[in-house]
Short mmCIF file of C-alpha atoms in Angstrom, two decimals:
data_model
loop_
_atom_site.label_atom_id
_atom_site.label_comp_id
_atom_site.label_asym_id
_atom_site.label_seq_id
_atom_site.Cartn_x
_atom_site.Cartn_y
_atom_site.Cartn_z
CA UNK A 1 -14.01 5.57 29.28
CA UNK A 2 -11.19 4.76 26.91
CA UNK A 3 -10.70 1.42 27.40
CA UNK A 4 -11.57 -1.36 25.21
CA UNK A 5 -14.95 -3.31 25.84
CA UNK A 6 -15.85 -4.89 22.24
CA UNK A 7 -14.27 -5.93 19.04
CA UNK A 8 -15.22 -7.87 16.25
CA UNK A 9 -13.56 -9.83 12.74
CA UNK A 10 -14.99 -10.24 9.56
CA UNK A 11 -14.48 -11.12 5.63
CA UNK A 12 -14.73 -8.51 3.46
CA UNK A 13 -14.88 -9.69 -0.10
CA UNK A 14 -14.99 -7.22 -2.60
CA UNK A 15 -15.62 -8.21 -6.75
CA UNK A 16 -12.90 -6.41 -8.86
CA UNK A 17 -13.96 -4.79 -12.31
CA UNK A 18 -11.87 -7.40 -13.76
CA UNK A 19 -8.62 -9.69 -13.21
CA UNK A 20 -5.65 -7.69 -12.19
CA UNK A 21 -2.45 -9.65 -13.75
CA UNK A 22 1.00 -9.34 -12.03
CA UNK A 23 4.48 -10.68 -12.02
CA UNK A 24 3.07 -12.60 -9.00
CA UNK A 25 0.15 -13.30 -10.34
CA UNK A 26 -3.81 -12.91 -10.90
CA UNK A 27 -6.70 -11.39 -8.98
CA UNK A 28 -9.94 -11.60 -9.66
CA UNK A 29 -11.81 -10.56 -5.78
CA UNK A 30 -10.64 -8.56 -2.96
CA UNK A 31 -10.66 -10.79 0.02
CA UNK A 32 -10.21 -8.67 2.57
CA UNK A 33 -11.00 -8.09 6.62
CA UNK A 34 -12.62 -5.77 8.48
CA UNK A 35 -11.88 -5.33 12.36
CA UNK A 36 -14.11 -2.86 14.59
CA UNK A 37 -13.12 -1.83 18.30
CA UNK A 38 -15.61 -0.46 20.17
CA UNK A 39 -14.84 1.73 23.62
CA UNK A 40 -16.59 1.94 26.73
CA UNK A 41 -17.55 5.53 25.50
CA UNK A 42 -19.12 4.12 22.72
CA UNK A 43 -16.09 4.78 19.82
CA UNK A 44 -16.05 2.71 17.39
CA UNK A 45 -12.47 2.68 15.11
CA UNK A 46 -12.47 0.84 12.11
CA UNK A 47 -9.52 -0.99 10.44
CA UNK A 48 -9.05 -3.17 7.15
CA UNK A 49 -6.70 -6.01 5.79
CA UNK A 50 -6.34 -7.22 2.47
CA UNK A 51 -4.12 -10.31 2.82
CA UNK A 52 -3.11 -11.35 -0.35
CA UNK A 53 -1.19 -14.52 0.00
CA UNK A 54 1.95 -14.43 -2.86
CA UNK A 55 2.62 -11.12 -1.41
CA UNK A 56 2.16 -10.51 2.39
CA UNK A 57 2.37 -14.66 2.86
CA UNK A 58 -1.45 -14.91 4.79
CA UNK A 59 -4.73 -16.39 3.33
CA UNK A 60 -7.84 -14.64 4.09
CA UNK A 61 -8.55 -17.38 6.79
CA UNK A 62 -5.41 -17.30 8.69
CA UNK A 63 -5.41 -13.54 8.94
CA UNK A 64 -8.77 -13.56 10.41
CA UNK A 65 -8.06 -16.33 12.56
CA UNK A 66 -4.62 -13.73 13.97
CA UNK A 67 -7.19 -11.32 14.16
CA UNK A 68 -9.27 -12.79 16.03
CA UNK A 69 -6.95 -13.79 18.41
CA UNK A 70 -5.29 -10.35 18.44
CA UNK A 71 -8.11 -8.77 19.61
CA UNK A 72 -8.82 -10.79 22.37
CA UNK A 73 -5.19 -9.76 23.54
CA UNK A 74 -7.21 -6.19 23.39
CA UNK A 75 -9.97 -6.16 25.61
CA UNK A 76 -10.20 -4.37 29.09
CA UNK A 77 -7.51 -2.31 27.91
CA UNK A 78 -7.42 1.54 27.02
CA UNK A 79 -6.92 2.92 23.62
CA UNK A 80 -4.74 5.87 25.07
CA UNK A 81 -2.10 3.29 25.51
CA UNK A 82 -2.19 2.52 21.68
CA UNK A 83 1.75 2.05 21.30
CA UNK A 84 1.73 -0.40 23.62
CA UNK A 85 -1.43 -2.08 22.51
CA UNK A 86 0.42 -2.24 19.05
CA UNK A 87 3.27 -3.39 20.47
CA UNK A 88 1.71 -6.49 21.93
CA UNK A 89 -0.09 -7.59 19.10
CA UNK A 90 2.73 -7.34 16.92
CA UNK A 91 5.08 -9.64 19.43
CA UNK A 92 2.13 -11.85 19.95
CA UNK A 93 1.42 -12.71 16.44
CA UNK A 94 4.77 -11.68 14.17
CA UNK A 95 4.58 -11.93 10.38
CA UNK A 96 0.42 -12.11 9.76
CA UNK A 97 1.33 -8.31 8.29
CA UNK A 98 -2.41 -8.09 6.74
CA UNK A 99 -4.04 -8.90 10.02
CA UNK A 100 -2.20 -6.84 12.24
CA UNK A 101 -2.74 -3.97 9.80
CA UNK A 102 -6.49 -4.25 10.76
CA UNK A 103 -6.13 -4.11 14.08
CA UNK A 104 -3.46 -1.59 14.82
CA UNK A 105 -5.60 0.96 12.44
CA UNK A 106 -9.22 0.22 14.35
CA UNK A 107 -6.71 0.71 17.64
CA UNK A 108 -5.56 4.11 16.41
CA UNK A 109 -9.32 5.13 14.75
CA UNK A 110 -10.87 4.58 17.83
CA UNK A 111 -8.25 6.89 19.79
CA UNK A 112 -8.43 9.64 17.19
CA UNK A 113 -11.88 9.30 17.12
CA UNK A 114 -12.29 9.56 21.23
CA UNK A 115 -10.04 12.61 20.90
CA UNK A 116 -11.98 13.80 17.93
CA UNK A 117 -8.81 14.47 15.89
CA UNK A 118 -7.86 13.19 12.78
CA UNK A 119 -5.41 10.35 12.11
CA UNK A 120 -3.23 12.56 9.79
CA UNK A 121 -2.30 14.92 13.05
CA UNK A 122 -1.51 11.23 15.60
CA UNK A 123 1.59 11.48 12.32
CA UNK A 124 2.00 15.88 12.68
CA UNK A 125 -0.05 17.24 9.89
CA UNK A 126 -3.21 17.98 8.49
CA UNK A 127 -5.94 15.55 6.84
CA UNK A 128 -5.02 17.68 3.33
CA UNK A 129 -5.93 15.60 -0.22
CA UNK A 130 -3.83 13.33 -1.27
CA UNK A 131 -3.41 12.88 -4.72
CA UNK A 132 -2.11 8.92 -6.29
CA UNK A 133 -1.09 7.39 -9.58
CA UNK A 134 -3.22 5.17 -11.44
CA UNK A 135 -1.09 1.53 -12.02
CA UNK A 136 -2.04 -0.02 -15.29
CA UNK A 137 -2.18 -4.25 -14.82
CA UNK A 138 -0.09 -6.87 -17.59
CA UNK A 139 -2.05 -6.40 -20.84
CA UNK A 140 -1.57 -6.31 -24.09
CA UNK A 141 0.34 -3.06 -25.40
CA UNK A 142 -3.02 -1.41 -26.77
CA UNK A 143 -4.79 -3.03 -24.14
CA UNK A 144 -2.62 -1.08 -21.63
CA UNK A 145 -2.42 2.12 -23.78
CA UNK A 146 -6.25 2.27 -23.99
CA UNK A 147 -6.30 2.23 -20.13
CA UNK A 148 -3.34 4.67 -19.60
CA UNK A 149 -5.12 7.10 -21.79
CA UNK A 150 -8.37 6.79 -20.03
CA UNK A 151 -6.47 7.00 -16.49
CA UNK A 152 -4.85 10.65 -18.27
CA UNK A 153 -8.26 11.50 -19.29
CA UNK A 154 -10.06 10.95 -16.07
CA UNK A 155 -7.21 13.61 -14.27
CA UNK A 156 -4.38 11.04 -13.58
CA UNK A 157 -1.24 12.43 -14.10
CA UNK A 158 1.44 9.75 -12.89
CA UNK A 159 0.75 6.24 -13.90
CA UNK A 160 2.48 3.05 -12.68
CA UNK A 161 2.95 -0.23 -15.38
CA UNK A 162 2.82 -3.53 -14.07
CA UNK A 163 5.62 -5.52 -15.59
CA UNK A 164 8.36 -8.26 -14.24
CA UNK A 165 7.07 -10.83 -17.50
CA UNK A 166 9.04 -10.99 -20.63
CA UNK A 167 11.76 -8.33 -21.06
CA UNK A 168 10.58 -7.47 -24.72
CA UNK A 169 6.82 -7.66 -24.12
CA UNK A 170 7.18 -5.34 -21.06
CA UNK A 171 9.22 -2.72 -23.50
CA UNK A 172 6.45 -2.82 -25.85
CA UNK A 173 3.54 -2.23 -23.16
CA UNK A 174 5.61 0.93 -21.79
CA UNK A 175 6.79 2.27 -24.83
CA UNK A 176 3.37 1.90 -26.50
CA UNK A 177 1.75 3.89 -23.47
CA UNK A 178 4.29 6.63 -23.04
CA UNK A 179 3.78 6.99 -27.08
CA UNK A 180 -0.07 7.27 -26.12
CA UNK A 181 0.17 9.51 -22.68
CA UNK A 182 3.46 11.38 -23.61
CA UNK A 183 2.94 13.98 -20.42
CA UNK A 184 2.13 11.13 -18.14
CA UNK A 185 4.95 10.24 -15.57
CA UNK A 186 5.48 6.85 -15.88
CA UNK A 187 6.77 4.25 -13.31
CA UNK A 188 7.23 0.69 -13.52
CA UNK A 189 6.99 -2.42 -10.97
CA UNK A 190 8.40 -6.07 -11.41
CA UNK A 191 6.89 -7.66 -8.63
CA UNK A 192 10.53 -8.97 -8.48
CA UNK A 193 10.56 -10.70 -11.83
CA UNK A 194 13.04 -10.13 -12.63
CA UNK A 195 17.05 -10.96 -12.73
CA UNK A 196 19.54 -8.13 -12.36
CA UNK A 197 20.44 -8.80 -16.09
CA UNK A 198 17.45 -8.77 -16.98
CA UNK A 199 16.88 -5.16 -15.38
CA UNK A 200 19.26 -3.72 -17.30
CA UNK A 201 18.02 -4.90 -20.27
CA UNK A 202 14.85 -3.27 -20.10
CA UNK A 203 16.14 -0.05 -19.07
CA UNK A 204 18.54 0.08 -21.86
CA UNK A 205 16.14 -0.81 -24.32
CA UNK A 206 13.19 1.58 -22.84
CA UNK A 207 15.63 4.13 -22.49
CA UNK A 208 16.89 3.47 -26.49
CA UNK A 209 12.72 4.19 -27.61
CA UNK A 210 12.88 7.75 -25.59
CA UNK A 211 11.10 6.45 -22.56
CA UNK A 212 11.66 8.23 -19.20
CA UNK A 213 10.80 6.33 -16.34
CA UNK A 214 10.13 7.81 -12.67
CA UNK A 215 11.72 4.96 -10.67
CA UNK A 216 12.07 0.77 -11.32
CA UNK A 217 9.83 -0.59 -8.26
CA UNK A 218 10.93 -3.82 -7.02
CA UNK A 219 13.08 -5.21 -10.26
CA UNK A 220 14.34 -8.41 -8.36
CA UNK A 221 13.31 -10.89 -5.66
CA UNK A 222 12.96 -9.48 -2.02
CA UNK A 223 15.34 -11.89 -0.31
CA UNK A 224 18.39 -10.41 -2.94
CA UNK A 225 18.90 -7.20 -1.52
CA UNK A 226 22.69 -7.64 -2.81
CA UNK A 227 21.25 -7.96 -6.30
CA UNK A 228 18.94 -5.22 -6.13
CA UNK A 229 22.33 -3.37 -5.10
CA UNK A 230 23.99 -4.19 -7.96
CA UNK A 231 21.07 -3.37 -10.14
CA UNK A 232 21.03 -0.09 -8.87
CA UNK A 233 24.88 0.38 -9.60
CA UNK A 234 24.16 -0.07 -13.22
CA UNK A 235 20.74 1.26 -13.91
CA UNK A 236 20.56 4.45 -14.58
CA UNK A 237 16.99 4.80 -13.43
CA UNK A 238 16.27 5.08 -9.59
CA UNK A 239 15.48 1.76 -7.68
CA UNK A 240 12.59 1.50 -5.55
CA UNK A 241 12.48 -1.60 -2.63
CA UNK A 242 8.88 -2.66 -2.00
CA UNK A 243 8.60 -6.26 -1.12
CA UNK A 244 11.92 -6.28 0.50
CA UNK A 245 10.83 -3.66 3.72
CA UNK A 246 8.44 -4.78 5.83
CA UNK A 247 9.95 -3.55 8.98
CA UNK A 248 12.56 -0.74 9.78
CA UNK A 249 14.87 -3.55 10.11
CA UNK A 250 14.28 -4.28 6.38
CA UNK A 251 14.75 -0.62 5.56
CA UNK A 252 18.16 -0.60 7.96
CA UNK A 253 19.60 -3.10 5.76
CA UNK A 254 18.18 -1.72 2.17
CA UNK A 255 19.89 1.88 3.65
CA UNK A 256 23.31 0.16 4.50
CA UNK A 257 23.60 -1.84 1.27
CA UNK A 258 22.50 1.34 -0.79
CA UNK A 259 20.26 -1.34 -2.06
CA UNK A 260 17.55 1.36 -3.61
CA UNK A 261 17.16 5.08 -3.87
CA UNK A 262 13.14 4.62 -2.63
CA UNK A 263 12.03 2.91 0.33
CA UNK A 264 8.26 2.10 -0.72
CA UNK A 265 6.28 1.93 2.73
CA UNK A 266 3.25 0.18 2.33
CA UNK A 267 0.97 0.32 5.74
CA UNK A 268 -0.28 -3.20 4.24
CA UNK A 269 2.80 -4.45 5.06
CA UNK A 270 4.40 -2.40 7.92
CA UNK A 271 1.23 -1.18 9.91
CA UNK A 272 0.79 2.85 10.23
CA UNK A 273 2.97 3.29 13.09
CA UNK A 274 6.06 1.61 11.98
CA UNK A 275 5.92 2.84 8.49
CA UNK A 276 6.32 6.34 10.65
CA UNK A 277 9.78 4.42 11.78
CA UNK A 278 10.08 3.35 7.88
CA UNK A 279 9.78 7.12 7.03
CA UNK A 280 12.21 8.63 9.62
CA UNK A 281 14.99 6.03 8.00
CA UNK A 282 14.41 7.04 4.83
CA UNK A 283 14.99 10.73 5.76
CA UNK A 284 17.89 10.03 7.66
CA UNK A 285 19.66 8.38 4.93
CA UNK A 286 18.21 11.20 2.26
CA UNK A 287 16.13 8.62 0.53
CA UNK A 288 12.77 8.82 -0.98
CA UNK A 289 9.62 7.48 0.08
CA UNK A 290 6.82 5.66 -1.78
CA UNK A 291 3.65 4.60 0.09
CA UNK A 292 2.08 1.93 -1.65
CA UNK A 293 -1.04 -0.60 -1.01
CA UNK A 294 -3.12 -3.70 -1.48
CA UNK A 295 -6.55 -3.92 -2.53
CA UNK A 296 -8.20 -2.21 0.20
CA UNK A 297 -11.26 0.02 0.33
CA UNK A 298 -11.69 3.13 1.05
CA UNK A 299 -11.07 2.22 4.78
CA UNK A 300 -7.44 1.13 4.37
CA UNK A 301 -6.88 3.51 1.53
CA UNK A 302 -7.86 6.60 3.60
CA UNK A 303 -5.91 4.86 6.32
CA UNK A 304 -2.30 5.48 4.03
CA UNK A 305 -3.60 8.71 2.93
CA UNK A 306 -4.01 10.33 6.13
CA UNK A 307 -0.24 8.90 7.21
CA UNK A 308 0.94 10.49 4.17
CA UNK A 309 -0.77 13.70 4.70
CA UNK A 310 0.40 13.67 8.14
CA UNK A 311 3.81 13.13 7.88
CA UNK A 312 4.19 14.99 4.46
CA UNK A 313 7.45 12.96 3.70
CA UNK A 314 5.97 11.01 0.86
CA UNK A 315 7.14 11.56 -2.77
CA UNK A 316 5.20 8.92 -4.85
CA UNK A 317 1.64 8.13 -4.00
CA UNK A 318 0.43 4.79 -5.28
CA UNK A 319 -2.93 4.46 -3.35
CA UNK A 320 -5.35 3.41 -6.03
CA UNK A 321 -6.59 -0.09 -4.77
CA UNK A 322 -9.86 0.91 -4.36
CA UNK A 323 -9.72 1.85 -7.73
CA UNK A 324 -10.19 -1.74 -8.94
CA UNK A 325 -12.83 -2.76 -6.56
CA UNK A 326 -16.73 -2.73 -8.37
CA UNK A 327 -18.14 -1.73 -5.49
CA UNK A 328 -16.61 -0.31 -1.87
CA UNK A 329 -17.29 0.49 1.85
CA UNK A 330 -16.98 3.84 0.75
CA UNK A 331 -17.62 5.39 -3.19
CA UNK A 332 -13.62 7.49 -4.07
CA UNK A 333 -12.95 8.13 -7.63
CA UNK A 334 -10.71 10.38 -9.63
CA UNK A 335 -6.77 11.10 -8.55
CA UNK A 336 -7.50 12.97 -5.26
CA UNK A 337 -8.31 11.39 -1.85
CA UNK A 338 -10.49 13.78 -0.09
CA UNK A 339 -9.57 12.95 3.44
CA UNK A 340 -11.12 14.15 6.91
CA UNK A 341 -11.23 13.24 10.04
CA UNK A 342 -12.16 11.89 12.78
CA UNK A 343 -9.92 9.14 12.79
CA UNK A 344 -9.32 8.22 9.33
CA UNK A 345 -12.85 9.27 8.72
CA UNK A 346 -14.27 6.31 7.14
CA UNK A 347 -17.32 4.45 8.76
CA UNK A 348 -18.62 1.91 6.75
CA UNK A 349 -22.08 0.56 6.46
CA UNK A 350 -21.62 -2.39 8.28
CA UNK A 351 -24.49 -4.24 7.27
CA UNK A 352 -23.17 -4.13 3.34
CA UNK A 353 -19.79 -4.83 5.01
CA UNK A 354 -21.72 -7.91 6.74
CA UNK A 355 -23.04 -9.24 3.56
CA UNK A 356 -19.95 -8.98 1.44
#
């Protein structure tokens, strides 16, 4: 009774509590997808995209349009073969990363949920809380201050800094919050704005106002992995590669080049089972790991947070989308995700999922 009679696509747009500016760019609405498989039993699993397009390369519209498609490829067959459902999906349709997010996680819901375990032990743990950082957007240096010490206040203890702009307005926005949140462990992310040089630059001059940083995520553009090598040869702050692994291939090369000293694994862009891959790398080459996300609900959120749980490799935590989101599938606040089971343990109304 396992095997795979119904599934269904559909938009998900979720209102932010305001813009969210990055080196990449602003956001103003999560536009999101929501897939649901449903089992001859009568299992539903539930699994959610947020395609956003100068980062994971898909519009909202073509990644429904793979999912679609995907799940077509999914019908008829059973859920117990979910590696090899995965599998085919991901040959059939390489590259829409957002999409095939959404499907592989309502694949592996709906088997968790049939064997009525949770997702966290498909990865060898336990659905235990998982606890994230709170990232701060571009804004002004109070601006950002304001919000760091509000994040602190509401329980936060690590906090991530959106930067990759101007070299000397970025070392005003982090030095003004660390001088506001002293205790908080800070961490920053270029989006890859940034030039080797350039890297260097603001390290040198954070470092010469007493700032500690946890890591640099992502100084330089994805396709330089030789430059983000040689940034890491003269920063004396540990690199972090986000946009530049998608796939264990990615994290192969990153490894060989000793390109970064943190893999950052986001199931957005890798899927749950190949961020398992991502992880085993990472440990190999005595690396650590990051898991970071989109703008997902509580659906894909939960999704990461019972993959870090279960594979307990996981030393930075940056699963606050949901944070920014007005309203969710699911209400999550504060620095802990309360995770349970089965499956990732999320079922969302579906009618307010219909209207958004």
């Amino acid at each position: 009774m396992s095997e795979i009679v119904a599934a269904s696509v559909r938009p998900l747009n979720l209102p932010l509590e305001g813009p969210i500016e990055t080196a990449l760019g602003t956001k103003r609405e999560a536009t999101n997808l929501l897939v649901t498989v449903e089992t001859a039993s009568g299992t539903t699993g539930y699994g959610e995209g947020s395609p956003i397009p100068m980062v994971t390369g898909e519009t909202q519209a073509a990644a429904i349009e793979t999912a679609r498609a995907a799940t077509e490829v999914l019908e008829g067959r059973d859920v117990r073969d979910y590696r090899a459902l995965v599998g085919d999906v991901r040959s059939a349709f390489p590259g829409m990363v957002s999409a095939l997010f959404a499907v592989e996680t309502a694949i592996l819901d709906a088997y968790c949920r049939e064997r009525g375990i949770a997702l966290a032990e498909l990865f060898g743990g336990s659905p235990e809380p998982v606890e994230t950082d709170q990232t701060i957007p571009i804004e002004e240096p109070a601006t950002a201050a304001g919000k760091a010490t509000a994040a602190v206040e509401a329980g936060f203890d690590h906090l991530k800094l959106k930067t990759g702009g101007d070299v000397g307005d970025d070392v005003e926005r982090v030095a003004a919050v660390a001088e506001a949140v002293p205790d908080a462990a800070l961490k920053v992310d270029a989006n890859q704005g940034w030039t080797p040089k350039e890297t260097v630059r603001f390290a040198d001059r954070v470092a010469d106002r007493g700032v500690e940083l946890e890591l640099i995520e992502q100084p330089v553009p994805a396709d330089d992995v030789t430059g983000l090598a040689q940034t890491r040869e003269l920063v004396g702050v540990p690199i972090a590669a986000d946009e530049a692994v998608f796939t264990p291939a990615d994290a192969v090369r990153v490894v060989r080049e000793e390109a970064a000293d943190v893999l950052n694994a986001k199931l957005g862009k890798s899927g749950p089972l190949a961020v398992g891959d991502i992880a085993a790398i990472a440990r190999g080459a005595d690396l650590d790991l990051m898991v970071g996300c989109m703008l997902e609900s509580a659906v894909g959120i939960h999704t990461s947070a019972h993959v870090v749980a279960g594979t307990g490799a996981f030393s930075y935590v940056d699963l606050d989308g949901n944070r920014f989101l007005a309203e969710g599938i699911v209400e999550d606040s504060g620095p802990v995700h309360d995770i349970a089971g089965p499956g990732h343990g999320v079922t969302p109304d579906e009618q307010a999922a219909e209207q958004n």
